[in-house]
Short mmCIF file of C-alpha atoms in Angstrom, two decimals:
data_model
loop_
_atom_site.label_atom_id
_atom_site.label_comp_id
_atom_site.label_asym_id
_atom_site.label_seq_id
_atom_site.Cartn_x
_atom_site.Cartn_y
_atom_site.Cartn_z
CA UNK A 24 -0.06 -0.02 0.13
CA UNK A 25 2.77 2.26 0.69
CA UNK A 26 4.72 2.04 -2.78
CA UNK A 27 1.62 2.90 -4.92
CA UNK A 28 1.62 6.20 -2.91
CA UNK A 29 4.81 6.99 -3.09
CA UNK A 30 4.71 6.17 -6.93
CA UNK A 31 1.32 8.34 -7.23
CA UNK A 32 3.24 11.46 -5.77
CA UNK A 33 6.81 11.06 -7.57
CA UNK A 34 5.34 12.29 -11.13
CA UNK A 35 3.04 14.88 -10.46
CA UNK A 36 4.70 17.70 -12.10
CA UNK A 37 5.38 15.76 -15.43
CA UNK A 38 1.70 14.90 -15.28
CA UNK A 39 0.62 18.29 -14.95
CA UNK A 40 2.63 19.30 -17.85
CA UNK A 41 1.39 16.64 -19.90
CA UNK A 42 -2.19 17.43 -19.10
CA UNK A 43 -1.84 20.87 -19.71
CA UNK A 44 -0.33 19.96 -23.16
CA UNK A 45 -2.90 17.46 -24.13
CA UNK A 46 -6.10 19.22 -22.96
CA UNK A 47 -6.69 22.55 -23.84
CA UNK A 48 -9.64 23.30 -21.50
CA UNK A 49 -7.87 23.23 -18.18
CA UNK A 50 -6.12 26.47 -18.44
CA UNK A 51 -9.02 28.07 -19.70
CA UNK A 52 -11.71 27.18 -16.92
CA UNK A 53 -8.91 27.61 -14.07
CA UNK A 54 -10.65 28.65 -11.01
CA UNK A 55 -9.92 32.47 -9.89
CA UNK A 56 -10.01 31.10 -6.14
CA UNK A 57 -8.90 28.13 -3.96
CA UNK A 58 -11.47 25.40 -3.48
CA UNK A 59 -11.07 25.84 0.51
CA UNK A 60 -11.97 29.58 0.00
CA UNK A 61 -15.79 30.42 1.15
CA UNK A 62 -18.31 31.66 -1.18
CA UNK A 63 -19.10 34.43 0.69
CA UNK A 64 -15.81 36.24 1.01
CA UNK A 65 -15.33 35.78 -3.02
CA UNK A 66 -18.81 37.53 -3.78
CA UNK A 67 -18.34 40.44 -1.06
CA UNK A 68 -16.09 43.08 -3.02
CA UNK A 69 -18.24 42.79 -6.52
CA UNK A 70 -21.71 44.12 -5.35
CA UNK A 71 -20.14 47.81 -4.94
CA UNK A 72 -20.41 48.54 -8.42
CA UNK A 73 -23.95 47.51 -9.40
CA UNK A 74 -24.99 49.62 -6.37
CA UNK A 75 -23.25 52.43 -7.14
CA UNK A 76 -24.41 52.61 -10.55
CA UNK A 77 -28.36 52.59 -10.21
CA UNK A 78 -27.92 55.21 -7.56
CA UNK A 79 -26.08 57.27 -10.05
CA UNK A 80 -28.76 56.48 -12.14
CA UNK A 81 -31.25 57.41 -9.85
CA UNK A 82 -29.55 60.77 -9.14
CA UNK A 83 -29.46 61.46 -12.82
CA UNK A 84 -33.01 60.84 -13.38
CA UNK A 85 -34.12 62.83 -10.46
CA UNK A 86 -32.09 65.69 -11.60
CA UNK A 87 -33.90 65.26 -15.38
CA UNK A 88 -37.30 65.22 -13.34
CA UNK A 89 -36.61 68.33 -11.62
CA UNK A 90 -35.51 70.08 -14.86
CA UNK A 91 -38.50 68.51 -16.58
CA UNK A 92 -40.69 69.82 -13.49
CA UNK A 93 -39.14 73.35 -14.05
CA UNK A 94 -39.80 73.16 -17.75
CA UNK A 95 -43.44 72.26 -16.73
CA UNK A 96 -43.80 75.23 -14.21
CA UNK A 97 -42.61 77.60 -17.01
CA UNK A 98 -45.07 75.98 -19.66
CA UNK A 99 -47.88 76.12 -16.88
CA UNK A 100 -47.50 79.88 -16.52
CA UNK A 101 -47.37 80.31 -20.22
CA UNK A 102 -50.61 78.67 -20.70
CA UNK A 103 -52.16 80.66 -17.68
CA UNK A 104 -51.28 83.65 -19.26
CA UNK A 105 -52.54 82.41 -22.61
CA UNK A 106 -55.44 81.26 -20.70
CA UNK A 107 -56.45 84.47 -19.37
CA UNK A 108 -56.12 86.42 -22.38
CA UNK A 109 -58.42 83.66 -24.42
CA UNK A 110 -60.88 84.29 -21.20
CA UNK A 111 -61.06 87.90 -21.37
CA UNK A 112 -61.79 87.56 -25.25
CA UNK A 113 -64.32 85.11 -24.50
CA UNK A 114 -65.92 87.10 -22.03
CA UNK A 115 -66.14 90.24 -24.34
CA UNK A 116 -67.21 87.92 -27.08
CA UNK A 117 -69.89 86.65 -24.89
CA UNK A 118 -71.29 89.86 -23.78
CA UNK A 119 -71.10 91.22 -27.11
CA UNK A 120 -73.07 87.99 -28.19
CA UNK A 121 -75.64 88.27 -25.40
CA UNK A 122 -76.16 91.97 -26.16
CA UNK A 123 -76.42 91.32 -30.07
CA UNK A 124 -79.05 88.09 -28.98
CA UNK A 125 -80.83 90.60 -26.88
CA UNK A 126 -81.27 93.30 -29.69
CA UNK A 127 -81.66 90.49 -32.41
CA UNK A 128 -84.67 89.14 -30.43
CA UNK A 129 -86.36 92.69 -29.78
CA UNK A 130 -85.58 93.28 -33.68
CA UNK A 131 -87.21 89.87 -34.13
CA UNK A 132 -90.10 90.91 -31.97
CA UNK A 133 -90.73 94.16 -33.81
CA UNK A 134 -90.37 92.67 -37.33
CA UNK A 135 -92.75 89.83 -36.48
CA UNK A 136 -95.35 92.69 -34.92
CA UNK A 137 -94.90 94.69 -38.00
CA UNK A 138 -95.44 91.38 -40.25
CA UNK A 139 -98.60 91.01 -38.37
CA UNK A 140 -99.73 94.46 -38.44
CA UNK A 141 -98.81 94.60 -42.54
CA UNK A 142 -100.98 91.26 -42.83
CA UNK A 143 -103.70 93.08 -40.82
CA UNK A 144 -103.41 96.05 -43.05
CA UNK A 145 -103.26 93.70 -46.21
CA UNK A 146 -106.41 91.96 -45.31
CA UNK A 147 -108.42 95.26 -44.65
CA UNK A 148 -107.30 96.67 -47.55
CA UNK A 149 -108.35 93.89 -49.43
CA UNK A 150 -111.97 93.54 -47.40
CA UNK A 151 -111.94 97.55 -48.42
CA UNK A 152 -111.26 96.56 -52.13
CA UNK A 153 -113.93 94.03 -52.35
CA UNK A 154 -116.25 96.18 -50.14
CA UNK A 155 -115.40 99.12 -52.79
CA UNK A 156 -115.96 96.82 -55.69
CA UNK A 157 -119.35 95.76 -54.15
CA UNK A 158 -120.38 99.20 -53.70
CA UNK A 159 -119.52 99.92 -57.26
CA UNK A 160 -121.35 97.14 -58.43
CA UNK A 161 -124.71 98.19 -56.16
CA UNK A 162 -123.98 101.72 -57.85
CA UNK A 163 -124.35 100.07 -61.35
CA UNK A 164 -126.88 98.19 -60.18
CA UNK A 165 -129.02 100.90 -58.89
CA UNK A 166 -128.32 103.08 -62.23
CA UNK A 167 -129.77 100.18 -64.11
CA UNK A 168 -132.86 100.08 -61.99
CA UNK A 169 -133.03 103.98 -62.05
CA UNK A 170 -133.17 103.55 -65.72
CA UNK A 171 -135.72 100.83 -65.83
CA UNK A 172 -137.57 102.92 -63.24
CA UNK A 173 -137.69 106.10 -65.97
CA UNK A 174 -138.28 103.70 -68.70
CA UNK A 175 -140.92 102.18 -66.75
CA UNK A 176 -142.40 105.56 -65.98
CA UNK A 177 -142.53 106.76 -69.06
CA UNK A 178 -144.05 103.92 -70.68
CA UNK A 179 -146.65 103.75 -67.93
CA UNK A 180 -147.13 107.52 -69.07
CA UNK A 181 -147.81 106.64 -72.65
CA UNK A 182 -149.80 103.91 -71.63
CA UNK A 183 -151.74 106.05 -69.45
CA UNK A 184 -151.92 108.66 -72.24
CA UNK A 185 -153.10 105.75 -74.32
CA UNK A 186 -155.69 104.95 -71.67
CA UNK A 187 -156.85 108.64 -71.64
CA UNK A 188 -157.13 108.67 -75.61
CA UNK A 189 -158.93 105.34 -75.55
CA UNK A 190 -161.30 106.32 -72.72
CA UNK A 191 -161.95 109.51 -74.86
CA UNK A 192 -162.73 107.33 -77.96
CA UNK A 193 -164.98 105.08 -75.91
CA UNK A 194 -167.00 108.30 -74.46
CA UNK A 195 -167.21 109.52 -78.08
CA UNK A 196 -168.34 106.40 -79.39
CA UNK A 197 -170.49 105.70 -76.42
CA UNK A 198 -172.13 109.15 -76.86
CA UNK A 199 -172.49 108.29 -80.69
CA UNK A 200 -173.77 105.14 -79.83
CA UNK A 201 -176.42 106.83 -77.81
CA UNK A 202 -176.85 108.87 -80.80
CA UNK A 203 -177.61 106.45 -82.95
CA UNK A 204 -179.78 104.49 -80.10
CA UNK A 205 -181.66 107.59 -79.99
CA UNK A 206 -181.98 107.87 -84.06
CA UNK A 207 -182.75 104.62 -84.08
CA UNK A 208 -185.82 104.91 -81.53
CA UNK A 209 -187.24 107.87 -83.27
CA UNK A 210 -187.27 106.22 -86.71
CA UNK A 211 -188.80 103.35 -85.22
CA UNK A 212 -191.74 105.61 -83.40
CA UNK A 213 -192.36 107.47 -86.66
CA UNK A 214 -192.93 104.29 -88.58
CA UNK A 215 -192.28 105.36 -91.93
CA UNK A 216 -188.58 104.37 -92.30
CA UNK A 217 -187.58 102.46 -95.89
CA UNK A 218 -186.24 98.78 -96.11
CA UNK A 219 -183.01 100.07 -97.21
CA UNK A 220 -182.63 102.83 -94.48
CA UNK A 221 -183.53 99.61 -91.99
CA UNK A 222 -180.54 97.61 -93.78
CA UNK A 223 -177.93 100.56 -93.37
CA UNK A 224 -179.18 101.12 -89.91
CA UNK A 225 -178.74 97.64 -88.73
CA UNK A 226 -175.49 97.40 -90.66
CA UNK A 227 -174.12 100.09 -88.85
CA UNK A 228 -175.43 98.95 -85.66
CA UNK A 229 -173.68 95.84 -85.72
CA UNK A 230 -170.30 97.80 -86.94
CA UNK A 231 -170.74 99.84 -83.71
CA UNK A 232 -171.37 97.00 -81.61
CA UNK A 233 -168.19 95.37 -82.80
CA UNK A 234 -166.04 98.29 -82.31
CA UNK A 235 -167.70 98.74 -79.01
CA UNK A 236 -166.72 95.44 -78.10
CA UNK A 237 -163.12 95.86 -79.69
CA UNK A 238 -162.67 99.01 -77.50
CA UNK A 239 -163.98 97.33 -74.42
CA UNK A 240 -161.18 94.83 -74.84
CA UNK A 241 -158.98 97.06 -75.26
CA UNK A 242 -159.85 99.10 -72.21
CA UNK A 243 -159.83 95.93 -70.05
CA UNK A 244 -156.31 95.31 -71.78
CA UNK A 245 -155.42 98.77 -70.86
CA UNK A 246 -156.68 98.31 -67.29
CA UNK A 247 -154.85 95.19 -66.60
CA UNK A 248 -151.69 96.66 -68.20
CA UNK A 249 -151.79 99.46 -66.30
CA UNK A 250 -152.55 97.54 -63.05
CA UNK A 251 -149.24 95.38 -63.79
CA UNK A 252 -147.35 98.71 -64.40
CA UNK A 253 -148.22 100.02 -61.19
CA UNK A 254 -147.31 96.91 -59.41
CA UNK A 255 -144.00 96.70 -61.26
CA UNK A 256 -143.61 100.69 -60.24
CA UNK A 257 -144.20 99.85 -56.42
CA UNK A 258 -142.01 96.87 -56.27
CA UNK A 259 -139.44 98.85 -58.32
CA UNK A 260 -139.78 101.92 -56.12
CA UNK A 261 -139.41 99.43 -52.95
CA UNK A 262 -136.09 97.77 -54.29
CA UNK A 263 -134.80 101.41 -54.85
CA UNK A 264 -135.52 102.29 -51.41
CA UNK A 265 -133.82 99.34 -50.29
CA UNK A 266 -130.63 99.59 -52.60
CA UNK A 267 -130.70 103.32 -51.55
CA UNK A 268 -130.39 102.18 -48.30
CA UNK A 269 -127.64 99.84 -48.63
CA UNK A 270 -125.72 102.20 -50.49
CA UNK A 271 -125.66 104.81 -47.64
CA UNK A 272 -124.38 101.56 -45.41
CA UNK A 273 -121.83 100.86 -48.03
CA UNK A 274 -120.64 104.37 -48.16
CA UNK A 275 -120.33 104.86 -44.30
CA UNK A 276 -118.38 101.66 -43.83
CA UNK A 277 -115.99 102.79 -47.00
CA UNK A 278 -115.75 105.91 -45.10
CA UNK A 279 -114.94 104.23 -41.86
CA UNK A 280 -112.56 101.64 -43.80
CA UNK A 281 -110.84 104.89 -45.44
CA UNK A 282 -110.25 106.26 -42.10
CA UNK A 283 -108.84 102.65 -40.89
CA UNK A 284 -106.18 102.57 -43.68
CA UNK A 285 -104.96 106.08 -43.12
CA UNK A 286 -104.47 105.27 -39.50
CA UNK A 287 -102.81 102.01 -40.48
CA UNK A 288 -100.71 104.16 -42.87
CA UNK A 289 -99.82 106.29 -40.05
CA UNK A 290 -98.78 103.35 -37.74
CA UNK A 291 -96.52 101.77 -40.47
CA UNK A 292 -95.26 104.81 -41.09
CA UNK A 293 -94.36 104.99 -37.34
CA UNK A 294 -93.29 101.16 -36.96
CA UNK A 295 -90.73 102.08 -39.97
CA UNK A 296 -89.27 105.24 -37.93
CA UNK A 297 -89.21 103.40 -35.05
CA UNK A 298 -87.12 100.17 -36.94
CA UNK A 299 -84.68 103.18 -38.30
CA UNK A 300 -84.27 104.35 -34.78
CA UNK A 301 -83.71 100.68 -33.25
CA UNK A 302 -81.22 100.34 -36.30
CA UNK A 303 -79.49 103.54 -35.67
CA UNK A 304 -79.77 102.42 -31.62
CA UNK A 305 -77.46 99.64 -32.27
CA UNK A 306 -74.20 101.83 -32.72
CA UNK A 307 -75.09 103.01 -29.30
CA UNK A 308 -75.32 99.69 -27.87
CA UNK A 309 -72.03 98.54 -29.28
CA UNK A 310 -70.42 102.02 -28.19
CA UNK A 311 -72.34 101.46 -24.69
CA UNK A 312 -70.81 98.16 -24.93
CA UNK A 313 -67.67 99.04 -25.35
CA UNK A 314 -67.53 101.51 -22.62
CA UNK A 315 -68.88 98.98 -20.26
CA UNK A 316 -66.02 96.54 -21.26
CA UNK A 317 -63.53 99.09 -20.70
CA UNK A 318 -65.08 99.87 -17.39
CA UNK A 319 -65.55 96.03 -16.42
CA UNK A 320 -61.72 95.84 -17.41
CA UNK A 321 -60.92 98.74 -15.18
CA UNK A 322 -62.90 96.97 -12.18
CA UNK A 323 -61.32 93.39 -13.29
CA UNK A 324 -57.58 94.22 -12.96
CA UNK A 325 -57.67 94.54 -9.32
CA UNK A 326 -60.20 91.07 -8.98
CA UNK A 327 -57.59 89.66 -11.55
CA UNK A 328 -54.62 90.43 -9.21
CA UNK A 329 -56.69 88.79 -6.24
CA UNK A 330 -57.53 86.21 -8.37
CA UNK A 331 -54.11 85.61 -9.65
CA UNK A 332 -52.35 85.61 -6.27
CA UNK A 333 -54.94 83.25 -5.42
CA UNK A 334 -54.22 81.06 -8.49
CA UNK A 335 -50.38 81.35 -7.62
CA UNK A 336 -51.38 80.39 -3.78
CA UNK A 337 -53.59 76.98 -5.58
CA UNK A 338 -50.70 76.45 -8.02
CA UNK A 339 -47.95 76.53 -5.62
CA UNK A 340 -49.96 74.15 -3.29
CA UNK A 341 -50.61 72.02 -6.33
CA UNK A 342 -47.06 72.18 -7.32
CA UNK A 343 -46.01 71.21 -3.80
CA UNK A 344 -48.40 68.23 -3.90
CA UNK A 345 -47.27 67.13 -7.35
CA UNK A 346 -43.63 67.45 -5.85
CA UNK A 347 -44.27 65.10 -3.29
CA UNK A 348 -45.91 62.73 -5.34
CA UNK A 349 -43.26 63.13 -7.87
CA UNK A 350 -40.81 62.42 -4.66
CA UNK A 351 -43.01 59.71 -3.59
CA UNK A 352 -42.94 57.88 -7.21
CA UNK A 353 -38.96 58.62 -7.43
CA UNK A 354 -38.85 56.85 -4.00
CA UNK A 355 -40.96 53.94 -5.31
CA UNK A 356 -38.83 53.80 -8.50
CA UNK A 357 -35.54 54.12 -6.20
CA UNK A 358 -37.07 51.41 -4.01
CA UNK A 359 -37.82 49.00 -6.91
CA UNK A 360 -34.38 49.94 -8.22
CA UNK A 361 -32.82 48.68 -5.12
CA UNK A 362 -35.20 45.79 -5.11
CA UNK A 363 -33.90 44.61 -8.97
CA UNK A 364 -30.67 45.55 -7.40
CA UNK A 365 -30.75 43.11 -5.03
CA UNK A 366 -32.45 40.19 -7.19
CA UNK A 367 -29.76 41.07 -9.62
CA UNK A 368 -27.19 40.66 -6.89
CA UNK A 369 -29.25 37.37 -5.68
CA UNK A 370 -28.89 36.20 -8.98
CA UNK A 371 -25.31 37.04 -9.32
CA UNK A 372 -24.43 35.40 -6.03
CA UNK A 373 -26.28 32.31 -7.12
CA UNK A 374 -24.47 32.47 -10.41
CA UNK A 375 -21.12 32.97 -8.94
CA UNK A 376 -22.13 29.99 -6.31
CA UNK A 377 -23.11 27.52 -9.31
CA UNK A 378 -19.94 28.56 -11.10
CA UNK A 379 -17.73 28.20 -7.87
CA UNK A 380 -19.42 24.67 -7.81
CA UNK A 381 -18.74 23.94 -11.00
CA UNK A 382 -14.88 25.30 -10.72
CA UNK A 383 -14.80 23.00 -7.88
CA UNK A 384 -15.80 20.02 -9.83
CA UNK A 385 -13.71 20.83 -12.84
CA UNK A 386 -10.54 21.22 -10.13
CA UNK A 387 -11.88 17.95 -8.64
CA UNK A 388 -12.47 16.24 -11.95
CA UNK A 389 -8.45 17.39 -13.21
CA UNK A 390 -7.32 15.64 -9.57
CA UNK A 391 -8.92 12.39 -10.33
CA UNK A 392 -7.79 12.67 -14.02
CA UNK A 393 -4.31 13.77 -12.61
CA UNK A 394 -4.98 10.63 -10.01
CA UNK A 395 -6.29 8.26 -12.78
CA UNK A 396 -3.09 9.19 -15.29
CA UNK A 397 -0.66 8.80 -12.33
CA UNK A 398 -2.51 5.29 -11.28
CA UNK A 399 -2.09 4.43 -15.01
CA UNK A 400 1.67 5.24 -15.46
CA UNK A 401 2.28 3.42 -12.06
CA UNK A 402 0.20 0.33 -13.56
CA UNK A 403 2.44 0.28 -16.44
CA UNK A 404 5.35 0.55 -14.53
CA UNK A 405 4.38 -2.17 -12.22
CA UNK A 406 2.50 -4.59 -14.06
CA UNK A 407 4.65 -6.95 -12.37
CA UNK A 408 2.71 -6.17 -8.80
CA UNK A 409 -0.76 -7.75 -9.35
CA UNK A 410 -1.56 -7.51 -5.86
CA UNK A 411 -0.91 -4.06 -5.13
CA UNK A 412 -2.95 -3.46 -8.83
CA UNK A 413 -5.66 -5.01 -7.83
CA UNK A 414 -5.34 -3.10 -4.16
CA UNK A 415 -5.19 0.12 -6.07
CA UNK A 416 -7.70 -0.55 -8.57
CA UNK A 417 -10.12 -1.37 -5.47
CA UNK A 418 -9.10 1.90 -3.81
CA UNK A 419 -9.86 3.92 -6.87
CA UNK A 420 -13.35 2.45 -7.82
CA UNK A 421 -14.70 3.33 -4.53
CA UNK A 422 -13.19 6.77 -5.02
CA UNK A 423 -14.83 7.28 -8.05
CA UNK A 424 -18.10 5.88 -6.69
CA UNK A 425 -17.69 8.16 -3.73
CA UNK A 426 -17.05 11.27 -5.65
CA UNK A 427 -19.96 10.97 -8.15
CA UNK A 428 -22.10 10.27 -4.88
CA UNK A 429 -20.62 13.72 -3.62
CA UNK A 430 -21.22 15.17 -6.93
CA UNK A 431 -24.90 14.26 -7.17
CA UNK A 432 -25.74 15.36 -3.35
CA UNK A 433 -23.84 18.62 -4.23
CA UNK A 434 -25.92 19.10 -7.52
CA UNK A 435 -29.10 18.14 -5.26
CA UNK A 436 -28.08 20.50 -2.48
CA UNK A 437 -27.28 23.41 -5.07
CA UNK A 438 -30.93 22.55 -6.80
CA UNK A 439 -32.50 22.31 -3.12
CA UNK A 440 -30.76 25.68 -2.20
CA UNK A 441 -32.03 27.26 -5.53
CA UNK A 442 -35.56 26.13 -4.96
CA UNK A 443 -35.57 27.66 -1.56
CA UNK A 444 -34.18 31.15 -2.99
CA UNK A 445 -36.70 31.03 -5.72
CA UNK A 446 -39.62 30.17 -3.09
CA UNK A 447 -37.95 33.47 -1.18
CA UNK A 448 -38.44 35.39 -4.44
CA UNK A 449 -41.86 34.19 -4.87
CA UNK A 450 -42.85 34.77 -1.45
CA UNK A 451 -41.55 38.70 -1.57
CA UNK A 452 -43.08 39.18 -4.95
CA UNK A 453 -46.13 38.41 -3.60
CA UNK A 454 -45.83 40.31 -0.54
CA UNK A 455 -44.54 43.45 -2.67
CA UNK A 456 -47.51 42.99 -5.19
CA UNK A 457 -49.80 43.02 -1.97
CA UNK A 458 -48.05 46.15 -0.45
CA UNK A 459 -48.70 47.88 -3.69
CA UNK A 460 -52.14 46.56 -4.02
CA UNK A 461 -52.96 48.19 -0.44
CA UNK A 462 -52.00 51.64 -1.63
CA UNK A 463 -54.12 50.98 -5.22
CA UNK A 464 -57.82 52.71 -5.03
CA UNK A 465 -60.74 50.32 -4.50
CA UNK A 466 -61.59 50.67 -8.44
CA UNK A 467 -58.36 48.82 -9.12
CA UNK A 468 -59.33 45.78 -7.15
CA UNK A 469 -63.13 45.85 -8.31
CA UNK A 470 -64.56 43.41 -10.21
CA UNK A 471 -63.84 44.26 -13.99
CA UNK A 472 -60.96 46.53 -12.62
CA UNK A 473 -57.17 47.31 -13.67
CA UNK A 474 -56.38 44.49 -11.45
CA UNK A 475 -58.66 41.69 -13.76
CA UNK A 476 -57.14 43.59 -16.75
CA UNK A 477 -53.10 42.87 -15.52
CA UNK A 478 -54.11 39.32 -14.49
CA UNK A 479 -55.42 38.74 -18.06
CA UNK A 480 -52.23 40.12 -19.37
CA UNK A 481 -50.12 37.68 -17.29
CA UNK A 482 -52.59 34.71 -17.70
CA UNK A 483 -51.31 34.68 -21.84
CA UNK A 484 -47.69 34.41 -21.24
CA UNK A 485 -48.58 31.80 -18.34
CA UNK A 486 -50.45 29.57 -20.70
CA UNK A 487 -47.80 30.02 -23.34
CA UNK A 488 -44.74 28.72 -20.61
CA UNK A 489 -47.61 25.98 -19.33
CA UNK A 490 -47.92 24.71 -22.86
CA UNK A 491 -44.34 24.64 -23.48
CA UNK A 492 -43.92 22.47 -20.58
CA UNK A 493 -46.81 19.84 -21.43
CA UNK A 494 -45.01 19.81 -24.80
CA UNK A 495 -41.50 18.96 -23.10
CA UNK A 496 -43.16 16.29 -20.93
CA UNK A 497 -44.84 14.83 -23.71
CA UNK A 498 -41.96 14.56 -25.83
CA UNK A 499 -40.24 12.92 -23.12
CA UNK A 500 -42.84 10.46 -22.09
CA UNK A 501 -43.79 9.67 -25.61
CA UNK A 502 -40.79 9.77 -28.16
CA UNK A 503 -41.81 9.67 -31.87
CA UNK A 504 -42.05 6.50 -33.55
CA UNK A 505 -40.19 6.08 -36.58
CA UNK A 506 -42.28 3.08 -38.27
CA UNK A 507 -45.49 1.38 -37.30
CA UNK A 508 -45.25 -2.58 -37.76
CA UNK A 509 -47.92 -4.82 -37.42
CA UNK A 510 -46.94 -6.14 -33.95
CA UNK A 511 -47.15 -2.25 -32.91
CA UNK A 512 -50.70 -2.34 -34.11
CA UNK A 513 -51.49 -5.62 -32.14
CA UNK A 514 -49.34 -6.39 -29.10
CA UNK A 515 -48.56 -2.94 -28.00
CA UNK A 516 -50.34 1.01 -27.74
CA UNK A 517 -47.40 2.82 -29.77
CA UNK A 518 -49.83 3.94 -32.13
CA UNK A 519 -52.27 5.08 -30.33
CA UNK A 520 -49.80 6.69 -28.03
CA UNK A 521 -48.15 8.18 -31.19
CA UNK A 522 -51.64 9.54 -32.22
CA UNK A 523 -52.74 10.92 -28.86
CA UNK A 524 -49.34 12.54 -28.66
CA UNK A 525 -49.66 14.31 -32.30
CA UNK A 526 -53.28 15.36 -31.70
CA UNK A 527 -52.50 16.99 -28.32
CA UNK A 528 -49.32 18.64 -29.61
CA UNK A 529 -51.40 19.74 -32.85
CA UNK A 530 -54.05 21.52 -30.48
CA UNK A 531 -50.80 22.94 -28.07
CA UNK A 532 -49.61 24.57 -31.12
CA UNK A 533 -52.87 26.05 -32.38
CA UNK A 534 -53.19 27.06 -28.84
CA UNK A 535 -49.71 28.87 -28.68
CA UNK A 536 -50.21 30.09 -32.27
CA UNK A 537 -53.45 32.04 -30.55
CA UNK A 538 -51.61 32.94 -27.51
CA UNK A 539 -48.83 34.33 -29.70
CA UNK A 540 -50.98 36.46 -31.90
CA UNK A 541 -52.40 37.76 -28.49
CA UNK A 542 -48.70 38.63 -27.23
CA UNK A 543 -47.82 40.27 -30.64
CA UNK A 544 -50.70 42.56 -30.37
CA UNK A 545 -50.15 43.83 -26.96
CA UNK A 546 -48.46 47.36 -26.66
CA UNK A 547 -44.80 47.18 -25.64
CA UNK A 548 -43.67 48.63 -22.50
CA UNK A 549 -42.98 52.31 -22.39
CA UNK A 550 -39.42 53.06 -21.30
CA UNK A 551 -39.06 55.00 -18.26
CA UNK A 552 -38.37 58.68 -18.59
#
C-alpha cells in the first residue's frame, strides 16, 4: 500500500505538464479562487459597482425630473397667461353675443309685430277693395234700376196717355152709340122708314157693336196693363229704397275703412321710423358695450390680481403636492431599482455559487484525471505487482463511486438551495404585490377593474409557458415512432400513444399560435423617462 502512494506523488509535475499540453480546457477554466475558500468572501467585493450604478442613475433621473418639472412650471405659467387672455376675449365676445342676441330678439319681435300689422292691413285693404267693388257693383245695379224705373215711368205715362185717349174715344163712341140709338128709336116711332134705311142702320149698328166690343177689350187690356205697371212700379220703388239704404250703409263703411287705412298707414310709418331708430340704436349699444367693457376691465384688473394671487397660491400648493407625489414616485422607483439590484445581486451570487461549484467540480475532475493518469503510469511501470495493482484498483473504484455520490449530493443540495431561493423570491414578490395593492384605489381591485386586466395580461404568457412545459413532457414521455409495424398495432399501444401525442401536440401548437398572436398584439412597455 505504501509503494503506490509514493509512486503517485513522485511524477506529479510531469503529469500536470502533460495534461496541460494535451487538454486545452484546463487552462481556460482555471478557477480564480482556491477550492477551500469561502463563497461569501469571493462574492463580497463585487456588489459595490452594481449598487453605485443604480444610485447614480436614480440621481440623474431625479435631476432630469426636476428640470422637466421646472420646464412644465414655465409652460404652465405661459398657458395660464394665454388662458387669461383667451378668457377675457371670450368674456367680451360672450357679452357682445348676449347683447346682439337680445337686440336681435327685440328686432325679431318688432319685425314679427310689423309683419302681423302688415298682414292685418293687407287683409283690411283687401276687404276694403272688395267692399269698394261691391259698392261699385251696387251703384251700377242702382243706375240700371233707375234707368229701368225711368223707362217704366215713361212707358206708364205713354200707356196712361193711350188709356186716356182710349177712354175719350170710348166716350165719343158711347155718345155716338147713344145718338144712334136715339135716332133709331125715333125712326122706329115714326114708322115710316124704308127697307134700305133699315138695312143700313142695322149694318151700322152691328159695326158699332163690334167696334164697341173691341174697344171694351182694349180698355180691359189697358186696365190690366196699367195695374201691372203700377205693381211693377211699386216693386221697383221698394227695391230702389232698399238699394239706397244699402248704398248709404256701404258709403258709411267705406268712409270708416278709409279712416282705418289712413290710421294703419300712419302706424306703419311710425313703425318704420321705430325700426330706423332701432337700427341707429345698435351703434349706440355697441359704443355703450365698449365703454362697459372698458369699465369692466378697469374693475376686473384688481379682481384679476386677487384671482392671480389665489391662483398662484393654488398652483404653488398643487406644485408642492405634485412634488410630493413625484418624490414618492421617485422613492418607489428607487426602492424598486434597489429591489431589482438586490435580485440581480442574488442572481449574481447564485450564478457565482454555481460557477464556484462547477469550478470546484472541474478542479476535482482534474485531480481525479491526474490521479487516474498517475495510476495508469504506475500501473504501466508496475505490471508485475498484481496484488498491489488490484488493491489500487479496488481503492480507485470506491473513490470514483464516492465522488459521483458526492457530486450528485452537491448538485441536489444546490438545487434545493436554488429552489429555496426561488421560493423566497416568489414570497417576496407576492408580499410586494400585496403592499402595492394596499395603496391602490378600490376601483383597481373591483370586479372588471385594472387588476383583472393585469391578471389577464399575465395569463397569456403563463399559458404559453405551461403549454411549452406540456410539450416538453409529452416529448419526454412519448418519444416519436419512426415506423409502425403490425406487432406495434396488435401487441402494444405505441400507435395509439403516438396518435394521442400528435393530436395533443397539434392542439397545443394551435393554442400557442393564438396566444402568440395576442402577445404580438399587446403594446410594448414604455421606457421610463
